[in-house]
XYZ file of C-alpha atoms in Angstrom:
69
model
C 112.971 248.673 78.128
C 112.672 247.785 81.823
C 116.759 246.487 81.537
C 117.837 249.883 80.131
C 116.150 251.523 82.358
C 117.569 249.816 85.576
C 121.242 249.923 83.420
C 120.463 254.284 83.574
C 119.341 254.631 87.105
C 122.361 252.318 88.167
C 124.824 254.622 85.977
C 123.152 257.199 87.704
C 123.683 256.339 91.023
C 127.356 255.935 90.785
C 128.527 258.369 88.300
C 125.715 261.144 89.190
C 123.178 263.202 86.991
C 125.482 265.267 85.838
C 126.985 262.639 83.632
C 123.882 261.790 81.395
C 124.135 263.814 78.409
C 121.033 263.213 76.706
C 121.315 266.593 73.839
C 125.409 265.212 73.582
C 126.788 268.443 74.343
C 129.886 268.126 76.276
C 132.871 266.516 75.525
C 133.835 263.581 77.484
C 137.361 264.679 77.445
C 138.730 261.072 79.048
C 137.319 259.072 76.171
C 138.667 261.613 73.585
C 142.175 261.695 74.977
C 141.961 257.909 75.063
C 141.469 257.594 71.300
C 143.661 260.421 70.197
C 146.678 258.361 72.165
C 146.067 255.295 70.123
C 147.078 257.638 67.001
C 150.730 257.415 65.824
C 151.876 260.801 64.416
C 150.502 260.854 61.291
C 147.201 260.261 62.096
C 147.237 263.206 65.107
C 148.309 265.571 62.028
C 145.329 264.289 59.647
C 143.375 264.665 62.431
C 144.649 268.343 63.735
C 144.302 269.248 59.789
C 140.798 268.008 59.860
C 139.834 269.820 63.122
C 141.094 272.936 62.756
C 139.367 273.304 59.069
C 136.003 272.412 60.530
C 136.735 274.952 63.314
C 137.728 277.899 61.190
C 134.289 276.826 59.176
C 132.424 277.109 61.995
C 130.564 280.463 63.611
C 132.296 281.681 66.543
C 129.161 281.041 68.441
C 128.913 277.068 68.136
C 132.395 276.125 69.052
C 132.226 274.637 72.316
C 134.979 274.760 74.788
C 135.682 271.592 76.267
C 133.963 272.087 79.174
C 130.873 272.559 77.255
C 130.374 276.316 77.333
């Protein structure tokens, strides 16, 4: 436990405490942009297809911008 802990506080001290997330509610839009690059076509399409069906299930309310509001 002691290791984690000294792993957090040094994240901490370089990226700031804004960047813990510990409820995972914003989007960490570098890592997701990342992923979705190493998609060829087809796969962006599944995915788009897949997003925008859980979106229009969703309540207006719980769709989170990317910024996390």
């Amino acid at each position: 436990m002691r290791v984690v802990s000294a792993t957090v506080s040094r994240i901490l001290a370089l990226l700031g405490f804004e960047s813990l997330d510990y409820w995972n509610q914003t989007v960490n839009e570098r890592v997701l942009q990342n992923e979705v690059k190493k998609l060829d076509a087809e796969g962006k399409r599944k995915l788009a297809e897949q997003l925008l069906r859980e979106a229009e299930a969703m309540p207006s309310s719980k769709v989170l911008t990317s910024s996390g509001v």
